[in-house]
CSV table of C-alpha atoms in Angstrom, one decimal:
chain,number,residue,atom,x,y,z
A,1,UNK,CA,0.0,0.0,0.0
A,2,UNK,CA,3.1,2.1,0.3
A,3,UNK,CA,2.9,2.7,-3.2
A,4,UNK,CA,-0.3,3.3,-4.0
A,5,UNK,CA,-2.0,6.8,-4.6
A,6,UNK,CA,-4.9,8.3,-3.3
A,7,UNK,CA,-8.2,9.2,-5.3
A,8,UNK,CA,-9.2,12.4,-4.7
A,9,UNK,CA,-9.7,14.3,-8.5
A,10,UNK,CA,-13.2,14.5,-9.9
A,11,UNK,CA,-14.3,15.7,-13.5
A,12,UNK,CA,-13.7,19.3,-12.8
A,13,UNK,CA,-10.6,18.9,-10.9
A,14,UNK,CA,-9.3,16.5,-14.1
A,15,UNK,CA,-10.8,19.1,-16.6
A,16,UNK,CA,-8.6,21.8,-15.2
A,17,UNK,CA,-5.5,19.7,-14.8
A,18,UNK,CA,-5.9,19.5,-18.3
A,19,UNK,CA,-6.1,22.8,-19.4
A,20,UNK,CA,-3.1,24.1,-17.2
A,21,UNK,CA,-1.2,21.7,-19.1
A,22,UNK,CA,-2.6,23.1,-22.5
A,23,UNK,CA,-3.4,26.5,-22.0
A,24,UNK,CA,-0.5,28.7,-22.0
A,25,UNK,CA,2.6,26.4,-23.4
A,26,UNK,CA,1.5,26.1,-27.0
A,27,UNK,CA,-0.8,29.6,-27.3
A,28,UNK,CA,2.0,31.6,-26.0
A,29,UNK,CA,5.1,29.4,-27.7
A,30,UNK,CA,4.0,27.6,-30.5
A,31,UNK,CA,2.0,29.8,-32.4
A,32,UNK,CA,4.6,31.8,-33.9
A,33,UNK,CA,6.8,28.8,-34.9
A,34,UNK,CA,3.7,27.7,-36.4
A,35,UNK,CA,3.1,30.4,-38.3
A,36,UNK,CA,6.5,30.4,-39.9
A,37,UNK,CA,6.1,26.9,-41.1
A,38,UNK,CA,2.7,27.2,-41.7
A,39,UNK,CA,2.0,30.6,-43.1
A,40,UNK,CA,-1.4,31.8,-44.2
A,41,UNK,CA,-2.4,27.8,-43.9
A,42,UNK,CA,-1.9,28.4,-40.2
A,43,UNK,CA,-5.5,27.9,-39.3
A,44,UNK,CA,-6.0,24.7,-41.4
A,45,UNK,CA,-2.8,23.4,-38.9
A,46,UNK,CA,-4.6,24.0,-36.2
A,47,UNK,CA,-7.6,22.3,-37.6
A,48,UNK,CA,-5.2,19.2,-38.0
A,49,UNK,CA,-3.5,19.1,-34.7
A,50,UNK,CA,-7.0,19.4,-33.2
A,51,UNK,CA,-8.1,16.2,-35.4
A,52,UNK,CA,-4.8,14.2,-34.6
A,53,UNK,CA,-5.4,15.2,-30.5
A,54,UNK,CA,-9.1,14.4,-30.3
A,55,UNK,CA,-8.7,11.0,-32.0
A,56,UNK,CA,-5.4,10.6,-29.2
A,57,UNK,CA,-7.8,11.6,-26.4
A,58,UNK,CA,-10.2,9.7,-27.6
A,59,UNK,CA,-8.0,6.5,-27.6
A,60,UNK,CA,-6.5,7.6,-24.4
A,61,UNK,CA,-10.0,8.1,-22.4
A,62,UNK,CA,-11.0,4.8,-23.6
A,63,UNK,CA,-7.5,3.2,-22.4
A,64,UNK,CA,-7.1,5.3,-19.0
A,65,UNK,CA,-10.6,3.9,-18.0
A,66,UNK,CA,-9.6,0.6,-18.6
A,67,UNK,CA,-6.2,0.7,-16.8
A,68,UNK,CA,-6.7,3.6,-14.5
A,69,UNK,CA,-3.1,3.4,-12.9
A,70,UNK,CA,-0.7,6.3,-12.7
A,71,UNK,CA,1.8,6.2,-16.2
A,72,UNK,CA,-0.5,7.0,-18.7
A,73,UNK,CA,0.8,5.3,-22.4
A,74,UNK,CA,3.5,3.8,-20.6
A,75,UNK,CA,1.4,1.5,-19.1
A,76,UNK,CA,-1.2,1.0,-21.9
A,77,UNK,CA,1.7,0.1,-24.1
A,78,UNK,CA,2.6,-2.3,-21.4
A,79,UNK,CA,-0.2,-3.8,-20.9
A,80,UNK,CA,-1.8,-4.5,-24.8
A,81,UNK,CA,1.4,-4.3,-26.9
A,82,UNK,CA,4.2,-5.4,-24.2
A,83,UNK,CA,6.6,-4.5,-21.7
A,84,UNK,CA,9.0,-2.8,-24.5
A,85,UNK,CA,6.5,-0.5,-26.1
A,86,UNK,CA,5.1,0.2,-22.9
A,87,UNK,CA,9.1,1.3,-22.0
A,88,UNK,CA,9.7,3.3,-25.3
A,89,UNK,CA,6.3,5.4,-25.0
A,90,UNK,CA,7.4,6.3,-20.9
A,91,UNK,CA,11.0,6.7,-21.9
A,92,UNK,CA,10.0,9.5,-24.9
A,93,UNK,CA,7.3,11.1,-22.5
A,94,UNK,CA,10.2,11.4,-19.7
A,95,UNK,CA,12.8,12.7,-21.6
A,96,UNK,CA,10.5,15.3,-24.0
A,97,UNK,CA,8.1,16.6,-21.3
A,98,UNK,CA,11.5,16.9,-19.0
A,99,UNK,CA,13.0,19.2,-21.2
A,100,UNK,CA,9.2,20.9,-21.9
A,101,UNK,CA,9.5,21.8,-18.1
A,102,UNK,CA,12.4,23.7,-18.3
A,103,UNK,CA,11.3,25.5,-21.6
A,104,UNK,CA,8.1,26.5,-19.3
A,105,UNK,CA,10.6,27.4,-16.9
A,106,UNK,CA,12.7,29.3,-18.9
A,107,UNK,CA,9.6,31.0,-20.5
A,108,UNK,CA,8.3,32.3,-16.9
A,109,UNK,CA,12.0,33.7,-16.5
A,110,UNK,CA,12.1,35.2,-20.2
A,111,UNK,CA,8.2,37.3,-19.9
A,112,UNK,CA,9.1,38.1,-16.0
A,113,UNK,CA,12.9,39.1,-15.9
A,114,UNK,CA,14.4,39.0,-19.3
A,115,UNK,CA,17.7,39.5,-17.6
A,116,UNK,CA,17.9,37.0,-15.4
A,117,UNK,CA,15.7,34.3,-16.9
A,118,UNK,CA,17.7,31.5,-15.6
A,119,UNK,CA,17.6,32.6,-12.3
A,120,UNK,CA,13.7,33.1,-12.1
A,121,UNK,CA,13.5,30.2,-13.9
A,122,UNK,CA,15.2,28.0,-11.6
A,123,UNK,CA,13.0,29.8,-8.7
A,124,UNK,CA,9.8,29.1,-10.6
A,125,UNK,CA,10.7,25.2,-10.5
A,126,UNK,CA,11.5,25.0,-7.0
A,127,UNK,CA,8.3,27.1,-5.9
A,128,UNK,CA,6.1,24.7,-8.0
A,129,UNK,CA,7.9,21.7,-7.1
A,130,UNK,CA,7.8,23.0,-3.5
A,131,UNK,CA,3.2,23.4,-4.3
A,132,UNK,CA,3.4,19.8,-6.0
A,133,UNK,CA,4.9,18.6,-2.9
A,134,UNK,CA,1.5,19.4,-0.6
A,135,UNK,CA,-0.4,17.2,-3.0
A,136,UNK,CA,-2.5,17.0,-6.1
A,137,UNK,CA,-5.2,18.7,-4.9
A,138,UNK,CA,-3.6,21.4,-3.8
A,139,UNK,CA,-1.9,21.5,-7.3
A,140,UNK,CA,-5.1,21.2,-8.9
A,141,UNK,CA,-6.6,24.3,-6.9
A,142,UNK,CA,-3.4,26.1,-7.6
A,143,UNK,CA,-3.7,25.3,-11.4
A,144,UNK,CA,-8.2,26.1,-11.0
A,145,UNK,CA,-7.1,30.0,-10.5
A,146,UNK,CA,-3.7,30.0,-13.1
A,147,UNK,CA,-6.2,28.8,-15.3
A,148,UNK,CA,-8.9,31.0,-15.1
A,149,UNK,CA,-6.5,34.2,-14.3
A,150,UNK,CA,-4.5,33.3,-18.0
A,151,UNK,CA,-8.2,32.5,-19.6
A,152,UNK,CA,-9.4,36.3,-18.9
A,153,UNK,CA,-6.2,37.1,-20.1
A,154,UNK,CA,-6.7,35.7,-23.5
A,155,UNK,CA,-10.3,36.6,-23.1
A,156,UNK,CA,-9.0,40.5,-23.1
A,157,UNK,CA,-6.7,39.6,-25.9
A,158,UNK,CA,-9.1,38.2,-28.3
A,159,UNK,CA,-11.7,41.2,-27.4
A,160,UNK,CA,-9.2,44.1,-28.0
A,161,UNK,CA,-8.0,42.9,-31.4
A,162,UNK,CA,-11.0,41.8,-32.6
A,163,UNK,CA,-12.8,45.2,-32.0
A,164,UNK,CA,-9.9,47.2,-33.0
A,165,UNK,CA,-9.5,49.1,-36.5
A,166,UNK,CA,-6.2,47.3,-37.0
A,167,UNK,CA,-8.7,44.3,-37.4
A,168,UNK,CA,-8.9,43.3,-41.4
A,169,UNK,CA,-10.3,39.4,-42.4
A,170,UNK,CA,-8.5,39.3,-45.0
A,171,UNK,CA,-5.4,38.7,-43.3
A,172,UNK,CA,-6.5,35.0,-42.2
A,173,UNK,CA,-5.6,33.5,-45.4
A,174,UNK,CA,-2.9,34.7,-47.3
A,175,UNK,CA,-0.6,32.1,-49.3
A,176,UNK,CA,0.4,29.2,-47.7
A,177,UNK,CA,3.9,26.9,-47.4
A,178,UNK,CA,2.6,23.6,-49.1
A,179,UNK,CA,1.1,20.9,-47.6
A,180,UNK,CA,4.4,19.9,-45.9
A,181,UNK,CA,4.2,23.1,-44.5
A,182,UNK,CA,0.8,22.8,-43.6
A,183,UNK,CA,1.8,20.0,-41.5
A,184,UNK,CA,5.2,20.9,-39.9
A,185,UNK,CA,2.9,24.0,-38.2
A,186,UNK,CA,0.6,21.1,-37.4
A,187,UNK,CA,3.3,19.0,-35.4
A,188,UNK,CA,4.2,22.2,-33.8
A,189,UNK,CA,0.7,23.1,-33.0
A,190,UNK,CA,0.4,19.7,-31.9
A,191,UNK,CA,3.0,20.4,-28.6
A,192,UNK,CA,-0.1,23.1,-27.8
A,193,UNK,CA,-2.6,19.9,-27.3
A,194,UNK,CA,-0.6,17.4,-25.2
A,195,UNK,CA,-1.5,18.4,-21.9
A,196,UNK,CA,-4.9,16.3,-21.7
A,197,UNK,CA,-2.5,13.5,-21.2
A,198,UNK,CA,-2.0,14.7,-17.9
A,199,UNK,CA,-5.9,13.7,-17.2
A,200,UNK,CA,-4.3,10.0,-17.5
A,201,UNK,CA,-1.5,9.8,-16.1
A,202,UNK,CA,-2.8,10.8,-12.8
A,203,UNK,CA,-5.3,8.0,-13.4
A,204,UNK,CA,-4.7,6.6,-10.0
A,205,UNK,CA,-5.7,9.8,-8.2
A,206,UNK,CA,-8.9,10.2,-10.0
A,207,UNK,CA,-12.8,9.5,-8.6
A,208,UNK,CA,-14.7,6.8,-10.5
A,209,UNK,CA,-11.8,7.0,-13.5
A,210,UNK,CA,-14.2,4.7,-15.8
A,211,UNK,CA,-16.6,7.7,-15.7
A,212,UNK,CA,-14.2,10.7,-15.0
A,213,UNK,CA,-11.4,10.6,-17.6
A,214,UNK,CA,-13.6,10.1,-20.7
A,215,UNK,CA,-15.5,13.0,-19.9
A,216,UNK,CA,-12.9,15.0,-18.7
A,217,UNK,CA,-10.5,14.6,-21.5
A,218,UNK,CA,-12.8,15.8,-24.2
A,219,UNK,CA,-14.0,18.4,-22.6
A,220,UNK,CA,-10.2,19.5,-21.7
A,221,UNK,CA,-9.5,19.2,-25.3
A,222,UNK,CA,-12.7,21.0,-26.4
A,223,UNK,CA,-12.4,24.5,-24.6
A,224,UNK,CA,-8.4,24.6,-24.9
A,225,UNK,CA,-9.1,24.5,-29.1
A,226,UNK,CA,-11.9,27.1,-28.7
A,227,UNK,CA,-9.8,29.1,-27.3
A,228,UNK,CA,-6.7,28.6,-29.5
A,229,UNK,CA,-8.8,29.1,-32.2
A,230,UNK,CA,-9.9,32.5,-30.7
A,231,UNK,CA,-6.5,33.6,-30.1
A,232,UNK,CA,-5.2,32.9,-33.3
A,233,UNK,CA,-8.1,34.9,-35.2
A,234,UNK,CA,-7.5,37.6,-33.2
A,235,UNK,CA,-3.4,37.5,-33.7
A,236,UNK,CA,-3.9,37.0,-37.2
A,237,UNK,CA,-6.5,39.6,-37.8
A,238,UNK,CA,-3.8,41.9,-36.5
A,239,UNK,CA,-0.5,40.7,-37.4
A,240,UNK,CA,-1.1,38.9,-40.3
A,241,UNK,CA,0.9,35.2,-41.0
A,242,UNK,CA,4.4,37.3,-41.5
A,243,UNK,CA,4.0,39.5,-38.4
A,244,UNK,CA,2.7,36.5,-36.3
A,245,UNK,CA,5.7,34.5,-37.8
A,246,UNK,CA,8.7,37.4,-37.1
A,247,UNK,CA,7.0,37.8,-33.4
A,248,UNK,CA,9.2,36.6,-30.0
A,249,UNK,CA,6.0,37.8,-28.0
A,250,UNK,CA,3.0,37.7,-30.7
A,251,UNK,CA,-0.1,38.3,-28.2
A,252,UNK,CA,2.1,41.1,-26.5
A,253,UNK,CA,3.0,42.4,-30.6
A,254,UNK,CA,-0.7,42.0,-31.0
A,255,UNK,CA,-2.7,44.0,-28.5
A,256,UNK,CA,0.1,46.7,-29.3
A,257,UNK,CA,-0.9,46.7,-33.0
A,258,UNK,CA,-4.3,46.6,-32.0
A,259,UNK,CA,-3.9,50.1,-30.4
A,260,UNK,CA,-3.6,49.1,-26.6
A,261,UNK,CA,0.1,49.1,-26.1
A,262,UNK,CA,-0.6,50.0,-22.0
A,263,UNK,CA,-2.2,46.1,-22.0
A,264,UNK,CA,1.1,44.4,-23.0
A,265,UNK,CA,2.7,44.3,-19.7
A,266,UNK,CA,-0.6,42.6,-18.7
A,267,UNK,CA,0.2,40.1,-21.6
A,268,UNK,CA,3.6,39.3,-20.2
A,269,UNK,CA,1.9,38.6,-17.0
A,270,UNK,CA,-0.8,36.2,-18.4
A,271,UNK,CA,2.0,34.4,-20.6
A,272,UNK,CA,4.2,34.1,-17.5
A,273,UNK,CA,1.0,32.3,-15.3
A,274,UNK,CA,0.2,30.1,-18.3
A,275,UNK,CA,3.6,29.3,-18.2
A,276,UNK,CA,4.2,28.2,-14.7
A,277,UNK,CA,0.6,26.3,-15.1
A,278,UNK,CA,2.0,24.7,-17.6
A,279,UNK,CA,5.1,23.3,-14.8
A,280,UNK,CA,3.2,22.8,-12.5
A,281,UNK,CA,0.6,20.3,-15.0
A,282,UNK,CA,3.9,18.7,-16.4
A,283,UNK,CA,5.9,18.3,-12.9
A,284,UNK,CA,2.4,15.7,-11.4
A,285,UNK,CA,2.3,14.5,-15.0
A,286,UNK,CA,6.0,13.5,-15.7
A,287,UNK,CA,6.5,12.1,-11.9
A,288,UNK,CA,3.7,9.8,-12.2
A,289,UNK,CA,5.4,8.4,-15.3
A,290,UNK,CA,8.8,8.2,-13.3
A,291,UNK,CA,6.7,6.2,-10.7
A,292,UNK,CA,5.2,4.0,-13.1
A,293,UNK,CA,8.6,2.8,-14.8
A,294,UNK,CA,10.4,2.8,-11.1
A,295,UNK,CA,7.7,0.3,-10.1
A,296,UNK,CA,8.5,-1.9,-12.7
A,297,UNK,CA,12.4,-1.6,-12.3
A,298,UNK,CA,13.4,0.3,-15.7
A,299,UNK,CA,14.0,3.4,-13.0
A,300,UNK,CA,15.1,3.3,-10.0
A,301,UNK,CA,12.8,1.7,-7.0
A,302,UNK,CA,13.6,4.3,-4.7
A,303,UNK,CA,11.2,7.2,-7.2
A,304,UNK,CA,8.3,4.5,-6.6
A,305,UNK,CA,8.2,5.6,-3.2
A,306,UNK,CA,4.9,7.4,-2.2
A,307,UNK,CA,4.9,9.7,0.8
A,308,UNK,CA,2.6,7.9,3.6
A,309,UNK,CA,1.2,11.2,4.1
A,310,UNK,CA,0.3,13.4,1.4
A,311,UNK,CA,0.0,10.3,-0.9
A,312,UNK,CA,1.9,11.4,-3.7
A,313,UNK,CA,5.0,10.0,-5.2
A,314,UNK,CA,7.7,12.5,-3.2
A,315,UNK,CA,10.7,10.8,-4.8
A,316,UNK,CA,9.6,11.1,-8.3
A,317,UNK,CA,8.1,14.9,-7.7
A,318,UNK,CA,11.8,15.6,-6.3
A,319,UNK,CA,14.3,13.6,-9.3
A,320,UNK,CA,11.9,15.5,-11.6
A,321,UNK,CA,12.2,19.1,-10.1
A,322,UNK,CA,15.9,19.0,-9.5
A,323,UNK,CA,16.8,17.6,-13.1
A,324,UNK,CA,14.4,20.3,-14.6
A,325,UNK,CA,16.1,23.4,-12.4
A,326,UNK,CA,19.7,22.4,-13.7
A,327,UNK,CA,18.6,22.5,-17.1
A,328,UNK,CA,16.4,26.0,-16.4
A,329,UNK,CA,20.4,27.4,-15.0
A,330,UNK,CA,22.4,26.0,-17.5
A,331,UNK,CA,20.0,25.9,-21.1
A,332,UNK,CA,17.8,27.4,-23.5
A,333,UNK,CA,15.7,25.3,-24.3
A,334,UNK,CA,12.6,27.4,-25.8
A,335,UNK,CA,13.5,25.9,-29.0
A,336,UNK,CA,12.8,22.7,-27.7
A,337,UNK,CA,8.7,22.6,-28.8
A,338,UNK,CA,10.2,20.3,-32.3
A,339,UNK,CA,12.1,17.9,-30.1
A,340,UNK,CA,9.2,17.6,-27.2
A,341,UNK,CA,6.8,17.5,-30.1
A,342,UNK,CA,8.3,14.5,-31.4
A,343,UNK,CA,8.4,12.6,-28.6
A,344,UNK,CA,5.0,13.2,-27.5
A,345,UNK,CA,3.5,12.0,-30.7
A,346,UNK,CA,5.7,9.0,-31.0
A,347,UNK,CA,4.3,8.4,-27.0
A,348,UNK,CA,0.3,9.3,-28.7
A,349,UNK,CA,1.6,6.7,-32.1
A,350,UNK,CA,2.0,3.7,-29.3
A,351,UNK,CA,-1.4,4.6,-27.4
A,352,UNK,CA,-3.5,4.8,-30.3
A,353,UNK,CA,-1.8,1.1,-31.1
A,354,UNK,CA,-2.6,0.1,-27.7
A,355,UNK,CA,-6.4,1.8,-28.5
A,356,UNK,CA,-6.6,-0.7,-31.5
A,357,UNK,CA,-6.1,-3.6,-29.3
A,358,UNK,CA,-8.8,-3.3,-27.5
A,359,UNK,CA,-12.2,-4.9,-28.3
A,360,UNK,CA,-14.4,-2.0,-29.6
A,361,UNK,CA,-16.3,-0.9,-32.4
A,362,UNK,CA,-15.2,-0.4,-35.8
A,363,UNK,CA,-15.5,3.5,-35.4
A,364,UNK,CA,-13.4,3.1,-32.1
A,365,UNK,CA,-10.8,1.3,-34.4
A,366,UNK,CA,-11.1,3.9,-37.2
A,367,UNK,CA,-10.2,6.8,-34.8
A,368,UNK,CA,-7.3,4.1,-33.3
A,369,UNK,CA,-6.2,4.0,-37.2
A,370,UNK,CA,-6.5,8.1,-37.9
A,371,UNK,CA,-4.3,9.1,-34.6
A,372,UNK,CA,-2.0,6.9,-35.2
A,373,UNK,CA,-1.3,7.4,-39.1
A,374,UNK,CA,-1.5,11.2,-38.0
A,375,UNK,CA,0.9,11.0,-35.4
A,376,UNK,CA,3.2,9.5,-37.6
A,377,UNK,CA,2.7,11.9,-40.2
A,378,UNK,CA,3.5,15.2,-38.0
A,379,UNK,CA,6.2,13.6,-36.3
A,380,UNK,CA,7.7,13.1,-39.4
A,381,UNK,CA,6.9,16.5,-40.7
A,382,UNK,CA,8.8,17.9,-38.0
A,383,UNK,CA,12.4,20.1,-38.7
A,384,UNK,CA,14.8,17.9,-39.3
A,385,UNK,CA,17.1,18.9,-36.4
A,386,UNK,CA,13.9,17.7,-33.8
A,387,UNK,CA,13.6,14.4,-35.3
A,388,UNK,CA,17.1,13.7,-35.6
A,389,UNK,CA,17.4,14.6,-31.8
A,390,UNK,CA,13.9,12.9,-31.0
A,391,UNK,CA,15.3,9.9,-33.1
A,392,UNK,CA,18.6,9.8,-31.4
A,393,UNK,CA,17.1,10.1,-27.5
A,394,UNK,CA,14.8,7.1,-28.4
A,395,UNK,CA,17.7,4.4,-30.0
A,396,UNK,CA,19.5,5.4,-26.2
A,397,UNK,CA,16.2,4.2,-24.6
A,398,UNK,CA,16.4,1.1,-27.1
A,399,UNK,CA,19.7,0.5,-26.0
A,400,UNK,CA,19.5,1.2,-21.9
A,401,UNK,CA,16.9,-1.1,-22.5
A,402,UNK,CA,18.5,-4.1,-24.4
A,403,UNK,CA,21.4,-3.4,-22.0
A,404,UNK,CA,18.6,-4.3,-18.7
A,405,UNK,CA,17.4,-6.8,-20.5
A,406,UNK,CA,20.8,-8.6,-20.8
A,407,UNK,CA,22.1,-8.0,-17.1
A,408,UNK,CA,18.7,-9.0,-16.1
A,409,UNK,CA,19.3,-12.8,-18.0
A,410,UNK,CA,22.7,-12.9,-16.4
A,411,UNK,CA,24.3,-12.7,-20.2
């Protein structure tokens, strides 16, 4: 029992979990990447990472109810495709959502203190790592009002440009980069959407999981691509594809072309709270991962440990917050979206496989089928420098694993 967690989430608690994770790390970093690759076709990417991540959740929803354990993929792969997929899709969520953490980090430091972004950064980690350390509830309360403070933010965003005289339609199309562009901007959208698979890997903490996580996931899934869809009308309307492209800050550029240059420091604000929501959603989702694979020996048994009190996995929440600070004071790693990208939809690839598996219907199959063709597409899509990195991180996991596998036989 001394590694078992507590259920405590319901649907709401889940639902905002979820949109922690997702608001604020792909509407504030990914956009303008997006729009570079992209172009005026940026919209129509958005429309494709939102069909590639619903048919994920979808597959996921139907997997976390079944196997309702902390580990999310990693244990789906596990448990329908065997122990090595199981240990490629954890190894590629570790590794990418690790280095996503300190991009969050990095990002609080860079909209906060510009000057010394490593050094805010590193304090941001330690301060939510510290708030993870109380609990998941009390990270989900902290993560109910990031959430709704970075949601008004947007909401004032969206407003200002739309009613502004700045505002022209026309700029929402404009000429496009090809379909490979189309769908690089896609994969790079796609980093935007991943946070719904926080939802399941804190399967173990939530109420009724058969019931709660395949509501909750759509619905995560739902209002985060309303909104993105808002903000990047309102962006575009103002900015146009180049601008959005050629922007560091494009919802701070945007409310300044829109005629409201005193709201940008407000921006900045909003995009640093999305930013450390975004830490704190990763931090619970990337230590229940590292407790997963600890229980089954690919980690160390000592991250399995759960703390007899606060009933979270102490360990874990600790490895994970001191490997993401030495990153936040030693790299930048805001280019990292590509290369976290590519390891989240190689992690979706093996769950939608696992999704297949199961006996369903043949539409529950199809959408199995669509994710996982999709995943494959975007991931490949991808610049070339993140899936040679993505590439290279997982043939290490190969290997660390073969490597087990051997000592483990006694050859």
């Amino acid at each position: 029992m001394e590694h078992q967690l507590k259920r405590t989430l319901g649907v709401s608690d889940a639902v905002v979990v979820g949109l922690g994770a997702m608001v604020g790390a792909g509407i504030f970093a990914a956009l303008a990447p997006a729009a570079q690759a992209a172009g005026g076709a940026l919209l129509a990417a958005l429309g494709v990472a939102g069909l590639v991540a619903y048919c994920n959740a979808r597959s996921s929803a139907r997997l976390a109810a079944r196997y309702p354990a902390s580990g999310g993929t990693y244990v789906y792969g596990r448990e329908r495709l065997g122990p090595f997929w199981g240990y490629l899709a954890g190894w590629g969520f570790v590794i990418g959502k690790t280095a996503s953490c300190a991009a969050m980090a990095l990002t609080v430091g860079a909209y906060l203190w510009p000057g010394q972004q490593h050094a805010v950064a590193v304090a941001a980690v330690v301060a939510l790592t510290a708030a993870s350390y109380g609990g998941v509830q009390k990270s989900a309360r902290i993560a109910r009002l990031i959430v709704a403070a970075v949601l008004a933010v947007l909401a004032g965003v969206v407003v200002v440009c739309l009613s502004s005289g700045a505002a022209d339609p026309g700029r929402l199309g404009g000429s496009g980069r090809g379909v490979f562009g189309l769908l690089q901007g896609a994969g790079l959208l796609f980093f935007a959407f991943a946070g719904y698979a926080r939802i399941t890997t804190l399967g173990e903490e939530v109420r009724d999981p058969q019931r709660t996580i395949p509501r909750a996931v759509p619905i995560a899934l739902g209002i985060a691509l309303l909104v993105y869809a808002a903000v990047a009308v309102a962006a575009l309307s103002v900015l146009g594809a180049e601008g959005l492209a050629q922007s560091s800050a494009p919802l701070a550029d945007a409310v300044r072309a829109a005629g409201r240059p005193g709201l940008a420091p407000v921006v900045r604000v909003g995009a640093a709270l999305a930013a450390l929501g975004s830490l704190l959603a990763l931090v619970l989702g990337v230590s229940r991962t590292v407790l997963a694979m600890a229980r089954d020996g690919h980690l160390p048994r000592a991250l399995a440990a759960v703390h007899p009190r606060h009933q979270l996995p102490h360990h874990a929440e600790l490895a994970v917050g001191a490997v993401v600070a030495v990153l936040a004071a030693t790299a930048d790693l805001r280019g990292a979206i590509g290369f976290s990208s590519f390891g989240v939809l190689v992690y979706y690839a093996i769950a939608n496989a696992s999704a297949w598996t199961l006996d369903s219907a043949v539409k529950d199959r199809a959408v199995a089928v669509a994710g996982l063709s999709g995943c494959v597409v975007l991931a490949c899509a991808l610049p070339l420098a993140s899936v040679a990195w993505g590439a290279a991180v997982l043939v290490v996991g190969v290997l660390a694993y073969g490597v087990r596998g051997r000592l483990r036989s006694g050859i």
